[in-house]
PDB file of C-alpha atoms in Angstrom:
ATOM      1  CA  UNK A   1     -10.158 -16.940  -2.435  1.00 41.00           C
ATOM      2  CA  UNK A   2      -6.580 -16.000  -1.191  1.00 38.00           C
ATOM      3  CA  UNK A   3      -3.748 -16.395  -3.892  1.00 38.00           C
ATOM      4  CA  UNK A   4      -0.634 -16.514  -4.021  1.00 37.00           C
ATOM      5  CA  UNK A   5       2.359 -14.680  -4.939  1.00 35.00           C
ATOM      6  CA  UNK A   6       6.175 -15.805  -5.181  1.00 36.00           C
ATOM      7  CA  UNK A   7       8.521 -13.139  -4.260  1.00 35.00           C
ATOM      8  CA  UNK A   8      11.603 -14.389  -5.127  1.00 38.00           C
ATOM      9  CA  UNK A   9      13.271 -17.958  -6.663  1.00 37.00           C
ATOM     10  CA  UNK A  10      17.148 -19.506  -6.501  1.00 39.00           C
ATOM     11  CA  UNK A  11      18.925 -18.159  -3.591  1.00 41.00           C
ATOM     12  CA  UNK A  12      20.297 -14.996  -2.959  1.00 40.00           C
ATOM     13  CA  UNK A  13      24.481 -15.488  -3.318  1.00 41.00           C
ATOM     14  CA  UNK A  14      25.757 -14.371  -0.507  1.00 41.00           C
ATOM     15  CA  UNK A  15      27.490 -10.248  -1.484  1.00 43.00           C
ATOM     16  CA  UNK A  16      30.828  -9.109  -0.453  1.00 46.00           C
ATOM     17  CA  UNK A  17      31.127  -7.585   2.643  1.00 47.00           C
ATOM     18  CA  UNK A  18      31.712  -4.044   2.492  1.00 48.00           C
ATOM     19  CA  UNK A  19      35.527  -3.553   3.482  1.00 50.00           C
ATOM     20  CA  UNK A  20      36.883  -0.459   5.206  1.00 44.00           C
ATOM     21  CA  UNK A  21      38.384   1.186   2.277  1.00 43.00           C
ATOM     22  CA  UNK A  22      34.208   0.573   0.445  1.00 46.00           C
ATOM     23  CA  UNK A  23      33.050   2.612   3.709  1.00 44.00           C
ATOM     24  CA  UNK A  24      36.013   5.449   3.565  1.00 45.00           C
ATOM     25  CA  UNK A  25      35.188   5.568  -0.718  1.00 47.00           C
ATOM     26  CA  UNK A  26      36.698   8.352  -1.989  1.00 43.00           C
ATOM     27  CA  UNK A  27      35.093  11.083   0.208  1.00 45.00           C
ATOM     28  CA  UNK A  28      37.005  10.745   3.797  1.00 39.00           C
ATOM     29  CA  UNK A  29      35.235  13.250   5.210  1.00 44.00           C
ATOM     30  CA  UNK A  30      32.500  10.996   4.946  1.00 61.00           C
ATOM     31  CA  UNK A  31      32.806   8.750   8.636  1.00 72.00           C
ATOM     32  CA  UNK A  32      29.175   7.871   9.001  1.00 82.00           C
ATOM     33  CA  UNK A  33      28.770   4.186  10.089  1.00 86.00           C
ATOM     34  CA  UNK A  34      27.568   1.858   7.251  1.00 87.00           C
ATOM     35  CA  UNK A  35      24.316   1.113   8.956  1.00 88.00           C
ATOM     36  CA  UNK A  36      23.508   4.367   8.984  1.00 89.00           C
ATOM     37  CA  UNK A  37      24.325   4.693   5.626  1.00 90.00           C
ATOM     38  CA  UNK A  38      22.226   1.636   4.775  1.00 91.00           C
ATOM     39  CA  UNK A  39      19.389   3.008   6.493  1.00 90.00           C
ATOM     40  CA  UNK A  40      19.247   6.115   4.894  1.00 91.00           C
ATOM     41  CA  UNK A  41      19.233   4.836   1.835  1.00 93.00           C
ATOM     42  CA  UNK A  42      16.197   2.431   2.240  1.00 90.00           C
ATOM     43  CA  UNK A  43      14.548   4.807   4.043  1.00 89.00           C
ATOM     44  CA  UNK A  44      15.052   7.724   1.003  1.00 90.00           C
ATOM     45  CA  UNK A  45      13.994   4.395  -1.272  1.00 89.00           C
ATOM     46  CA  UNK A  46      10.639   4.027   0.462  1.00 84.00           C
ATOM     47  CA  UNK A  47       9.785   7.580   0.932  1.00 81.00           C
ATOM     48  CA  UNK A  48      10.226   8.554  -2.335  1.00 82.00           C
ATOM     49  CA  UNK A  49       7.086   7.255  -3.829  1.00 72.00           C
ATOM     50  CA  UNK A  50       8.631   5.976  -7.043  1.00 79.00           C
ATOM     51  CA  UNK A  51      11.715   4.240  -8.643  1.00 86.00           C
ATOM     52  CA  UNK A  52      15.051   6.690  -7.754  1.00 89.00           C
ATOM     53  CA  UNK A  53      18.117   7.394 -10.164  1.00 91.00           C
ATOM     54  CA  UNK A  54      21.284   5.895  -8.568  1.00 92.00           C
ATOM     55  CA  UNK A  55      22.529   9.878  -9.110  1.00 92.00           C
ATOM     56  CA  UNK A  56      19.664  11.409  -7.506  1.00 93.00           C
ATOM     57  CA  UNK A  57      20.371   8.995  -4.266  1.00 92.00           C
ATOM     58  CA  UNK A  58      23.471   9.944  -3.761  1.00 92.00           C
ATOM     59  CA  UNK A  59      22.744  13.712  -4.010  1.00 91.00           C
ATOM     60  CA  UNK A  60      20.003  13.297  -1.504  1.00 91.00           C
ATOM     61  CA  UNK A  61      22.130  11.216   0.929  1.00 92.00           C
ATOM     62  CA  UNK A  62      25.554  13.315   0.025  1.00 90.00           C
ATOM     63  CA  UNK A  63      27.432   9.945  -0.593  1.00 91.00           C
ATOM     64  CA  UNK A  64      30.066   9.230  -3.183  1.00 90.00           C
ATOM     65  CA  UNK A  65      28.232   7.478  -6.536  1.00 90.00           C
ATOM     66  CA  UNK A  66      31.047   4.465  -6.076  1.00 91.00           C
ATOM     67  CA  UNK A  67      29.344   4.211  -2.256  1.00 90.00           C
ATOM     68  CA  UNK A  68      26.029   4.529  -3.418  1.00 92.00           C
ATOM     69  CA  UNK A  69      26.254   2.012  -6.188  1.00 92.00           C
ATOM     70  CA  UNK A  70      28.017  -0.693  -4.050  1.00 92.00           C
ATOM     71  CA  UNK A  71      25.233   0.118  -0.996  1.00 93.00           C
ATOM     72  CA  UNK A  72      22.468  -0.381  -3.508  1.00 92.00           C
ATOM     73  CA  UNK A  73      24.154  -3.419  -5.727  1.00 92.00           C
ATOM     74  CA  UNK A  74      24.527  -4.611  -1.335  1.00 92.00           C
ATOM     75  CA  UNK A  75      20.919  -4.481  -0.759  1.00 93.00           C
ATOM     76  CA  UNK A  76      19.318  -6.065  -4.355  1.00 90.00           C
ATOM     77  CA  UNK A  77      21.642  -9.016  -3.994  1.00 89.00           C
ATOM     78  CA  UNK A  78      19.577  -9.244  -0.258  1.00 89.00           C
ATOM     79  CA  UNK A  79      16.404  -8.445  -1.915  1.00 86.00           C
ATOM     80  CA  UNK A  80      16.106  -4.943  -0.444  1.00 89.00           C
ATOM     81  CA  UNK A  81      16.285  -3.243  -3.726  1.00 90.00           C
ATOM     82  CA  UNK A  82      15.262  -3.952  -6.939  1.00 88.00           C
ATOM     83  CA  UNK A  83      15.730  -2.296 -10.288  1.00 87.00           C
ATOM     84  CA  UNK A  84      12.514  -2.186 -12.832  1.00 78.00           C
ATOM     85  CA  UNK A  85      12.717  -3.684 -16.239  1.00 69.00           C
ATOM     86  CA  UNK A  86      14.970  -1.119 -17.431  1.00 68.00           C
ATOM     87  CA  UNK A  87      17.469  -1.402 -15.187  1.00 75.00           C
ATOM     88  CA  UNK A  88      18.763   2.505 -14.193  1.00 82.00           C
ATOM     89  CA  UNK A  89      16.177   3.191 -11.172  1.00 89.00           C
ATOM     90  CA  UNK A  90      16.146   1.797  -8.191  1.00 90.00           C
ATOM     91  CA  UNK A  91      12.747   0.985  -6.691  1.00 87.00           C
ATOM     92  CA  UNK A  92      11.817  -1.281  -2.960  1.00 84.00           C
ATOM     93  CA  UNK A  93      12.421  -5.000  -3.248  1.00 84.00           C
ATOM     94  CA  UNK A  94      10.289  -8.069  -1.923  1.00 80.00           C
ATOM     95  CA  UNK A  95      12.205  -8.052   1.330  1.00 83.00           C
ATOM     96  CA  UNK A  96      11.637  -4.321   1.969  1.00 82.00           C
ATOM     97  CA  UNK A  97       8.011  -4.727   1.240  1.00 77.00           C
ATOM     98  CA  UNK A  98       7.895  -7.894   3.325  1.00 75.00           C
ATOM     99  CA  UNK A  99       9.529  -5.829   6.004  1.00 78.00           C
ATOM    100  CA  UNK A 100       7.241  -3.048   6.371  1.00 74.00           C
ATOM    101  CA  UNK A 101       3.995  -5.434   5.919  1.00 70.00           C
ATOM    102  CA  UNK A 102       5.217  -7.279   9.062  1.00 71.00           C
ATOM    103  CA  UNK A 103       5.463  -3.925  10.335  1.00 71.00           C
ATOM    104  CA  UNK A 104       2.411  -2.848   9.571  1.00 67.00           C
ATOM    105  CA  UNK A 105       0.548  -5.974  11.174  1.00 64.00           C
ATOM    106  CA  UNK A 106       2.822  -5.723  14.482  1.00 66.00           C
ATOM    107  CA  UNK A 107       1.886  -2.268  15.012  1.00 61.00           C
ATOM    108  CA  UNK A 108      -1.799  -3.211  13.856  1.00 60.00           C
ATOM    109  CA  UNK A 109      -2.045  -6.250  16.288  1.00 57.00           C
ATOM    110  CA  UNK A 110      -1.209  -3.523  19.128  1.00 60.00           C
ATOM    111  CA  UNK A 111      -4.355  -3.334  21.357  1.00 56.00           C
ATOM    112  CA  UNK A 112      -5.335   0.647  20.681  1.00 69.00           C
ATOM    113  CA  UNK A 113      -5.791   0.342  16.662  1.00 74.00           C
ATOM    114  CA  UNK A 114      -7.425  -3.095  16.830  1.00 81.00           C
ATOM    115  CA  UNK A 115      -9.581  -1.284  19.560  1.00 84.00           C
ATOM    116  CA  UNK A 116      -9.960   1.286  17.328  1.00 88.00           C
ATOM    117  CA  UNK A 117     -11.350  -0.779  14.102  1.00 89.00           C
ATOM    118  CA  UNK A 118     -13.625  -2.643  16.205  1.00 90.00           C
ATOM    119  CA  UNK A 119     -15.106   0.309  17.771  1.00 92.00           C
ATOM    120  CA  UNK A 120     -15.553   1.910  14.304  1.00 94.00           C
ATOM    121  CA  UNK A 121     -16.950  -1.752  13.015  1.00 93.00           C
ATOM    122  CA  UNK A 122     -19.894  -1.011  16.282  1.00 92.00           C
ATOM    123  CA  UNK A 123     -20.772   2.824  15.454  1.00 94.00           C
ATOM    124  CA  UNK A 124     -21.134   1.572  11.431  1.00 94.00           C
ATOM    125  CA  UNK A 125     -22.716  -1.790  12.929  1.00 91.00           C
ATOM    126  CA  UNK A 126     -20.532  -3.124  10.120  1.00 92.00           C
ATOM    127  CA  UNK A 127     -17.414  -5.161   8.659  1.00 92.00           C
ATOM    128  CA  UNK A 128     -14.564  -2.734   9.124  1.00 93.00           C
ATOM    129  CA  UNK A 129     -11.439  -3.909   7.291  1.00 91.00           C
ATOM    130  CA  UNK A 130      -7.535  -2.348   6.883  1.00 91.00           C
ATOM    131  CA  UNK A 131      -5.608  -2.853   3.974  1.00 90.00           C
ATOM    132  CA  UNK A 132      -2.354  -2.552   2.050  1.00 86.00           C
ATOM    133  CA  UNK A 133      -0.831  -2.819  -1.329  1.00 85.00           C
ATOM    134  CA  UNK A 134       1.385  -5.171  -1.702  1.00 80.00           C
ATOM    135  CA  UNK A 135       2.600  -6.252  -5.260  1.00 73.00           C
ATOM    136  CA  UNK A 136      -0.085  -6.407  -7.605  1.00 80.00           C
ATOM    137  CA  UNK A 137      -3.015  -6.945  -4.461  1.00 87.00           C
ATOM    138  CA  UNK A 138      -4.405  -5.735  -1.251  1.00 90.00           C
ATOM    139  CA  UNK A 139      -3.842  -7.847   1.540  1.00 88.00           C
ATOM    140  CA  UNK A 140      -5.739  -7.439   4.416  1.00 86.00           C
ATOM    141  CA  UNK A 141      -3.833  -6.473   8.039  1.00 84.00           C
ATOM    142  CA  UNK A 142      -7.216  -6.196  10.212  1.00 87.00           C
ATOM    143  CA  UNK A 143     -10.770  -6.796  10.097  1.00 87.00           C
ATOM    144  CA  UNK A 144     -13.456  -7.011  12.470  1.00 88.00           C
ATOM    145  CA  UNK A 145     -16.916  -8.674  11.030  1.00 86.00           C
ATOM    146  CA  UNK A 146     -20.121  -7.977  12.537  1.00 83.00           C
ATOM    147  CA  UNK A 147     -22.174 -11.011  13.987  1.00 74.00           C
ATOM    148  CA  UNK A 148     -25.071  -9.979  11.493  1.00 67.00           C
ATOM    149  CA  UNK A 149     -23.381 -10.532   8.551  1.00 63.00           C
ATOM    150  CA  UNK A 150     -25.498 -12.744   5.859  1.00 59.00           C
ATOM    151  CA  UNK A 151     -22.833 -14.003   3.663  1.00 60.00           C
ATOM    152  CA  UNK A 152     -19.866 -16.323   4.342  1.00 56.00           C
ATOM    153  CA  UNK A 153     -16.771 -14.579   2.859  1.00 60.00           C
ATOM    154  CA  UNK A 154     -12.845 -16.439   3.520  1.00 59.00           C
ATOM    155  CA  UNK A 155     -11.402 -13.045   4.301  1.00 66.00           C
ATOM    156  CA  UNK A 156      -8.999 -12.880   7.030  1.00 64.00           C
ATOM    157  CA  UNK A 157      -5.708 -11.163   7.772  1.00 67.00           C
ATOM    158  CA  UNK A 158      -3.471 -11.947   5.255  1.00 69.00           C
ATOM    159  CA  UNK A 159      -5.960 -12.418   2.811  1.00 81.00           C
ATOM    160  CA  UNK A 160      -5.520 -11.203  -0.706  1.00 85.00           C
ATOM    161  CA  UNK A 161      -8.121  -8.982  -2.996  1.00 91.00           C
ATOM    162  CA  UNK A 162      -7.448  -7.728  -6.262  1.00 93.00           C
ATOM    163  CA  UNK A 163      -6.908  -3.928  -7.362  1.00 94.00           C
ATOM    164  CA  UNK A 164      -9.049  -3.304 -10.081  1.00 95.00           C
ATOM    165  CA  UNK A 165     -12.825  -4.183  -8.890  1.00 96.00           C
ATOM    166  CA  UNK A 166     -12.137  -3.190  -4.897  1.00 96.00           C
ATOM    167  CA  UNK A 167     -12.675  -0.353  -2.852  1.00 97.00           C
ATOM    168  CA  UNK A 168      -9.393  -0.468  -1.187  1.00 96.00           C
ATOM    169  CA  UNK A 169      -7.409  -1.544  -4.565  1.00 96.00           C
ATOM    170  CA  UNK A 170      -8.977   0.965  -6.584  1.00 97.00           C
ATOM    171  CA  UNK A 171      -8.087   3.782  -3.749  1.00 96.00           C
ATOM    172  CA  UNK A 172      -4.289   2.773  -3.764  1.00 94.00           C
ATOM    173  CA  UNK A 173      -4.342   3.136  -7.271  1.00 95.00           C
ATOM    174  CA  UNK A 174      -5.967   6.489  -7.478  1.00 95.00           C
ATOM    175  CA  UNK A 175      -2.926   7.304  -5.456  1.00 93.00           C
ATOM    176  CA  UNK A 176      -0.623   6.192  -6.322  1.00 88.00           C
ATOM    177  CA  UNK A 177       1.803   8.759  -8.165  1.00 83.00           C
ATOM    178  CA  UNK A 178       1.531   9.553 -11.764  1.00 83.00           C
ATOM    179  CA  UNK A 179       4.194   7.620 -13.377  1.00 80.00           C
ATOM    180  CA  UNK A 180       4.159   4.178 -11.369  1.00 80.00           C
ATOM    181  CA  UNK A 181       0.003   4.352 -11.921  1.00 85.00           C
ATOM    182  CA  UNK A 182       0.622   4.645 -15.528  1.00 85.00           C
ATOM    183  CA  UNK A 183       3.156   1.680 -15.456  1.00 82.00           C
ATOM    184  CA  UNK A 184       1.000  -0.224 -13.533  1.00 84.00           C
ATOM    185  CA  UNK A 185      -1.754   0.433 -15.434  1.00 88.00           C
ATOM    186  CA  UNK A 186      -0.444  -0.766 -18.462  1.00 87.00           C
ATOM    187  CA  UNK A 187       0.229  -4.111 -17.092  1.00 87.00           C
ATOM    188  CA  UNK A 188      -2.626  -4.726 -14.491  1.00 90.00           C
ATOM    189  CA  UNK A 189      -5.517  -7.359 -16.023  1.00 91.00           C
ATOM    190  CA  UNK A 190      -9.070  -6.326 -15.609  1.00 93.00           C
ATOM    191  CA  UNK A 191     -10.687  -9.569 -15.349  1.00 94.00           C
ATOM    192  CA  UNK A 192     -14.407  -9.682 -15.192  1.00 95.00           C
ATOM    193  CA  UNK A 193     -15.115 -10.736 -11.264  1.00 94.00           C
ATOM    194  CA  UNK A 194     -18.678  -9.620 -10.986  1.00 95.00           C
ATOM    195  CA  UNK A 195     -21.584  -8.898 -13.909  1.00 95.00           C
ATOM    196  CA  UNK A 196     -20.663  -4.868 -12.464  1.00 95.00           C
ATOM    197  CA  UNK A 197     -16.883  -5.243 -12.760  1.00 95.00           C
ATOM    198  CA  UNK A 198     -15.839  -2.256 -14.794  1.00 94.00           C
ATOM    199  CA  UNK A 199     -13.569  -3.435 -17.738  1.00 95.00           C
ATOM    200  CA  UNK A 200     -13.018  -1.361 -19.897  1.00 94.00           C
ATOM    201  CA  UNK A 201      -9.415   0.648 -19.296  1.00 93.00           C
ATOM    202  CA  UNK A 202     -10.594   3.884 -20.487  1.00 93.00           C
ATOM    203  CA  UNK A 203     -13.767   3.962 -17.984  1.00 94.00           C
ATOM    204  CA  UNK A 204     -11.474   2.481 -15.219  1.00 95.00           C
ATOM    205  CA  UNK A 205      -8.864   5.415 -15.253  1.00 93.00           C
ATOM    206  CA  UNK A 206     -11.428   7.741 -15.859  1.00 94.00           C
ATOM    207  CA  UNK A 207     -12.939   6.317 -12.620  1.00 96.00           C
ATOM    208  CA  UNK A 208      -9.395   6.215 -10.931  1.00 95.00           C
ATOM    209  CA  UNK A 209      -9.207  10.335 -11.721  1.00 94.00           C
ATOM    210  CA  UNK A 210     -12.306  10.866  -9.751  1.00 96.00           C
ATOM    211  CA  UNK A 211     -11.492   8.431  -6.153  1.00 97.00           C
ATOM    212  CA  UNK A 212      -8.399  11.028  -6.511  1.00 94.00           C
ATOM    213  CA  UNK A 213     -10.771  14.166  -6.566  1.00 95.00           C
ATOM    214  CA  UNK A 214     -13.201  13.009  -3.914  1.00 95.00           C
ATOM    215  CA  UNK A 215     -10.952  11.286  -1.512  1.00 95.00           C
ATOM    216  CA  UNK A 216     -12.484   7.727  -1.009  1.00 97.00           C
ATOM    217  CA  UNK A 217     -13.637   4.571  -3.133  1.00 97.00           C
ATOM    218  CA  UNK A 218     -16.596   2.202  -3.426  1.00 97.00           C
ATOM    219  CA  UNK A 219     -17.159  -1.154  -4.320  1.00 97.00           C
ATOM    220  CA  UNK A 220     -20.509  -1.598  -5.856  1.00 96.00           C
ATOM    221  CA  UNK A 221     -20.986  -5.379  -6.303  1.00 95.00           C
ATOM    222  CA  UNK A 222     -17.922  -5.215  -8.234  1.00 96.00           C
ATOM    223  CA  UNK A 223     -15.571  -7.965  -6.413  1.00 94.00           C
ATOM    224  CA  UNK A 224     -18.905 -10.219  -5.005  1.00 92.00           C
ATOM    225  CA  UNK A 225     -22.645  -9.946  -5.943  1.00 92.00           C
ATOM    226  CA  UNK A 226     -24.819  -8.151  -2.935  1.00 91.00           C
ATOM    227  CA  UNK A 227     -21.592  -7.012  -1.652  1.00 93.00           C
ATOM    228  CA  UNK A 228     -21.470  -3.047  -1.270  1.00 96.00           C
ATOM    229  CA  UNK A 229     -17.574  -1.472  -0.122  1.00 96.00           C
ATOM    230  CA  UNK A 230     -16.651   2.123   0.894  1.00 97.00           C
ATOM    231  CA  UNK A 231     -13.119   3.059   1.325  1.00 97.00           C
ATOM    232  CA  UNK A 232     -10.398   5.808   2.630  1.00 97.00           C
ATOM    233  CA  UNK A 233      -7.359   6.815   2.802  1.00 95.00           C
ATOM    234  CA  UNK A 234      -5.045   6.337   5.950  1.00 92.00           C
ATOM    235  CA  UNK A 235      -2.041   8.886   5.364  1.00 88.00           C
ATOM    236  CA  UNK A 236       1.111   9.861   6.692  1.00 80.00           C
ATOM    237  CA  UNK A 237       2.389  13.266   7.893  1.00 75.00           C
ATOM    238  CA  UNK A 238       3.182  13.990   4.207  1.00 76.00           C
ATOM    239  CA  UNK A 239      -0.209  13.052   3.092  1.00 82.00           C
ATOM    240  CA  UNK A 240       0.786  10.073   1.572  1.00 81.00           C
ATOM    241  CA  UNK A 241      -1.239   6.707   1.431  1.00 89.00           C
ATOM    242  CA  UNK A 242      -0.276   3.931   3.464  1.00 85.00           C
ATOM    243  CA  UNK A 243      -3.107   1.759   4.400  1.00 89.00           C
ATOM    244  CA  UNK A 244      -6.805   1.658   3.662  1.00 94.00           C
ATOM    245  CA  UNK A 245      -9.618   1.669   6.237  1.00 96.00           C
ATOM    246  CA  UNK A 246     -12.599   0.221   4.344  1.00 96.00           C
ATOM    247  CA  UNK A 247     -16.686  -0.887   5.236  1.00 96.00           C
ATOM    248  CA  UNK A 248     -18.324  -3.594   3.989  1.00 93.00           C
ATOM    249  CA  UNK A 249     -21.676  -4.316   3.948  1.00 92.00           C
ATOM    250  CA  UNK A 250     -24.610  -6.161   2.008  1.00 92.00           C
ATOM    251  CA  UNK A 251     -25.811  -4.079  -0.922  1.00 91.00           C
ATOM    252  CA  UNK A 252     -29.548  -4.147   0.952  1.00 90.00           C
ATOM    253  CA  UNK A 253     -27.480  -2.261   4.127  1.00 91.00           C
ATOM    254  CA  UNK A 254     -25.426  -0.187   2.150  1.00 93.00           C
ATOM    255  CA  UNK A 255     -25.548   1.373  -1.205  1.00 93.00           C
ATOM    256  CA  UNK A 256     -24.146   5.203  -2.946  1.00 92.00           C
ATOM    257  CA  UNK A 257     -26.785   6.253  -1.822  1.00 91.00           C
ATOM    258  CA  UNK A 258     -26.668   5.936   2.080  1.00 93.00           C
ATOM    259  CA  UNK A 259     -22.624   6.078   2.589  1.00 94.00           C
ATOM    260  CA  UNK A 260     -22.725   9.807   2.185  1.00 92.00           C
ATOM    261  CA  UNK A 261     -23.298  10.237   6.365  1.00 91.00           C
ATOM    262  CA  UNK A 262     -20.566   7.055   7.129  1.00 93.00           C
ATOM    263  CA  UNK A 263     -17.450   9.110   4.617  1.00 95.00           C
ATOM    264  CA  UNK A 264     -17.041  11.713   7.483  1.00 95.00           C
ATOM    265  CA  UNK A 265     -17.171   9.003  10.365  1.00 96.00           C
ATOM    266  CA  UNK A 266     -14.708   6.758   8.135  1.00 96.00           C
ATOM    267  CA  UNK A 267     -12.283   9.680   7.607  1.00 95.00           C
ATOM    268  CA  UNK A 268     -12.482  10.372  10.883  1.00 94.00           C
ATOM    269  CA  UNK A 269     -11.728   6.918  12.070  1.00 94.00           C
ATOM    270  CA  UNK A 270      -8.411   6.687   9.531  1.00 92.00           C
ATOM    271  CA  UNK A 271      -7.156   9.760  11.116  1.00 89.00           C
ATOM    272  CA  UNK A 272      -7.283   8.429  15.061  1.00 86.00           C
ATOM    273  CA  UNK A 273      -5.901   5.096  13.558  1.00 82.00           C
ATOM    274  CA  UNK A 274      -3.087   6.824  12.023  1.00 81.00           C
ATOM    275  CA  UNK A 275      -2.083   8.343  15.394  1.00 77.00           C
ATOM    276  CA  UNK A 276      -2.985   4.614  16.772  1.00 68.00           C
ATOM    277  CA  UNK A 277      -0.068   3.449  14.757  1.00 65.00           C
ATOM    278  CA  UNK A 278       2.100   6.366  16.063  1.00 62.00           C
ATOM    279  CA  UNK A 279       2.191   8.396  12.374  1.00 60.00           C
ATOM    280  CA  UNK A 280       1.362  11.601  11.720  1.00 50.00           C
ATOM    281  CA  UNK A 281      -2.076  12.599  10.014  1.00 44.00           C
ATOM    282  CA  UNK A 282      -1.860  14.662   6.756  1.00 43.00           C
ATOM    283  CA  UNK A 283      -2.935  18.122   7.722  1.00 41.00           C
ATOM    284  CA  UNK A 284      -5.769  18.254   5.357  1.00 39.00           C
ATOM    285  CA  UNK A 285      -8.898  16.135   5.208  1.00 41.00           C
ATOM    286  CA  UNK A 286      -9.691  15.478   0.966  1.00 40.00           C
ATOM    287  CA  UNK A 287     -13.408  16.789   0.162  1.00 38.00           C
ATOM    288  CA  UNK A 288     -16.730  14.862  -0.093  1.00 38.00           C
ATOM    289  CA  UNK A 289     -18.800  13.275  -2.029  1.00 38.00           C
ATOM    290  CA  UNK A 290     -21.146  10.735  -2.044  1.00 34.00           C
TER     291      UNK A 290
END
């Protein structure tokens, strides 16, 4: 069940250092040390949500545009960076995304989130999982399984689930902001996985609008037959997406119709593992409905 995906193929060559006179540029008043430099501009990458302007990254960051396109050119040649198929925005690369999964399951394999999922897995008397996006799937970071569970199912961290017929793919999506949803929606199969896998691209983003409205995402037999999924949102200080906390259950334990009293407890549970992984919880808490 897991696949695959190749992040990168030949070798990276080996970029130019960045001499003193690339650091200086033309803006001398400029002394910050490169790393910092380099930092801030990954960091201003990731944050922004979708692909930057080269122009708009060096406003933000107050560099020179000769600094800021010798920085960026830098960190693609390292995989940092990449550009999308057009080639004038600059958008995270494998190695970024790499970066900040590993980061992810560090802070994840820290003993008061993992206490935290498997306490919420024992109040739902359910399979409690965590996920993130991560190219065109959700891999999974956590998961605690119940000892009742019926079915055998080869999920495990670092497993890999699709986006289109998941709870937690289908919730990233929903989120995702407007233009790299529309992009990705343009591109992203909808293979049949399930006889209830919804296929047809007009009834999917119609679907995708409403996860968005309510705040959370099921899968109903969707991905695996007698397999019933409920998802949420785990956010950042901005409100932002950054993982999903998801249940999973067999359709006889858990259906539309009796998730409505496990939302609050799940939203609940994504906030305290947000501050488990030392970020910030959005200050809002979306609306409800089963």
């Amino acid at each position: 069940m897991t696949r695959k995906i190749a992040l990168g193929s030949a070798p990276l060559q080996e970029p130019r250092e960045p001499t003193t006179e690339d650091a200086a540029d033309t803006n001398s008043a400029d002394r910050r040390p490169l790393a910092d430099r380099v930092l801030a501009l990954l960091d201003a990458v990731a944050g922004a949500g979708q692909p930057m302007a080269v122009k708009d990254i060096a406003e933000k960051l107050a560099l020179p545009k000769p600094t800021a396109h010798r920085l960026i050119a830098m960190l693609e040649e390292r995989g940092f960076l990449a550009r999308p198929i057009d080639g004038r925005l600059v958008t995270v690369g494998p190695k970024l995304r790499t970066l900040a999964l590993n980061t992810l399951r560090s802070s994840l394999a820290q003993a008061p989130s993992h206490a935290r999922l498997r306490a919420l897995s024992l109040e739902l008397g359910e399979t409690c999982n965590i996920g993130v996006l991560e190219g065109g799937d959700v891999v999974y970071l956590d998961r605690v399984e119940v000892e009742n569970w019926p079915l055998r199912l080869e999920f495990g961290v670092g497993s890999r689930v699709p986006l289109h017929c998941t709870a937690m793919g289908k919730l990233f999506l929903a989120f995702l902001p407007d233009l790299p949803r529309r992009r990705l929606l343009e591109c992203l199969p909808l293979p049949r996985m399930a006889a209830a896998t919804l296929c047809d691209p007009a009834l999917f983003r119609a679907e995708l609008d409403s996860i968005a409205a309510c705040g959370h995402s099921f899968d109903d037999e969707e991905y695996m037959p007698g397999v019933f999924c409920a998802a949420v949102p785990i956010r950042d200080g901005a409100g932002r997406m950054i993982a999903a906390l998801a249940v999973q259950a067999p359709k006889v334990r858990l259906s539309r119709e009796s998730v409505a009293d496990r939302l609050p407890v799940l939203h609940r549970a994504a906030s305290d593992m947000a501050h488990a992984l030392g970020i910030d919880t959005a200050p809002a808490e979306p609306a409800l409905s089963p």
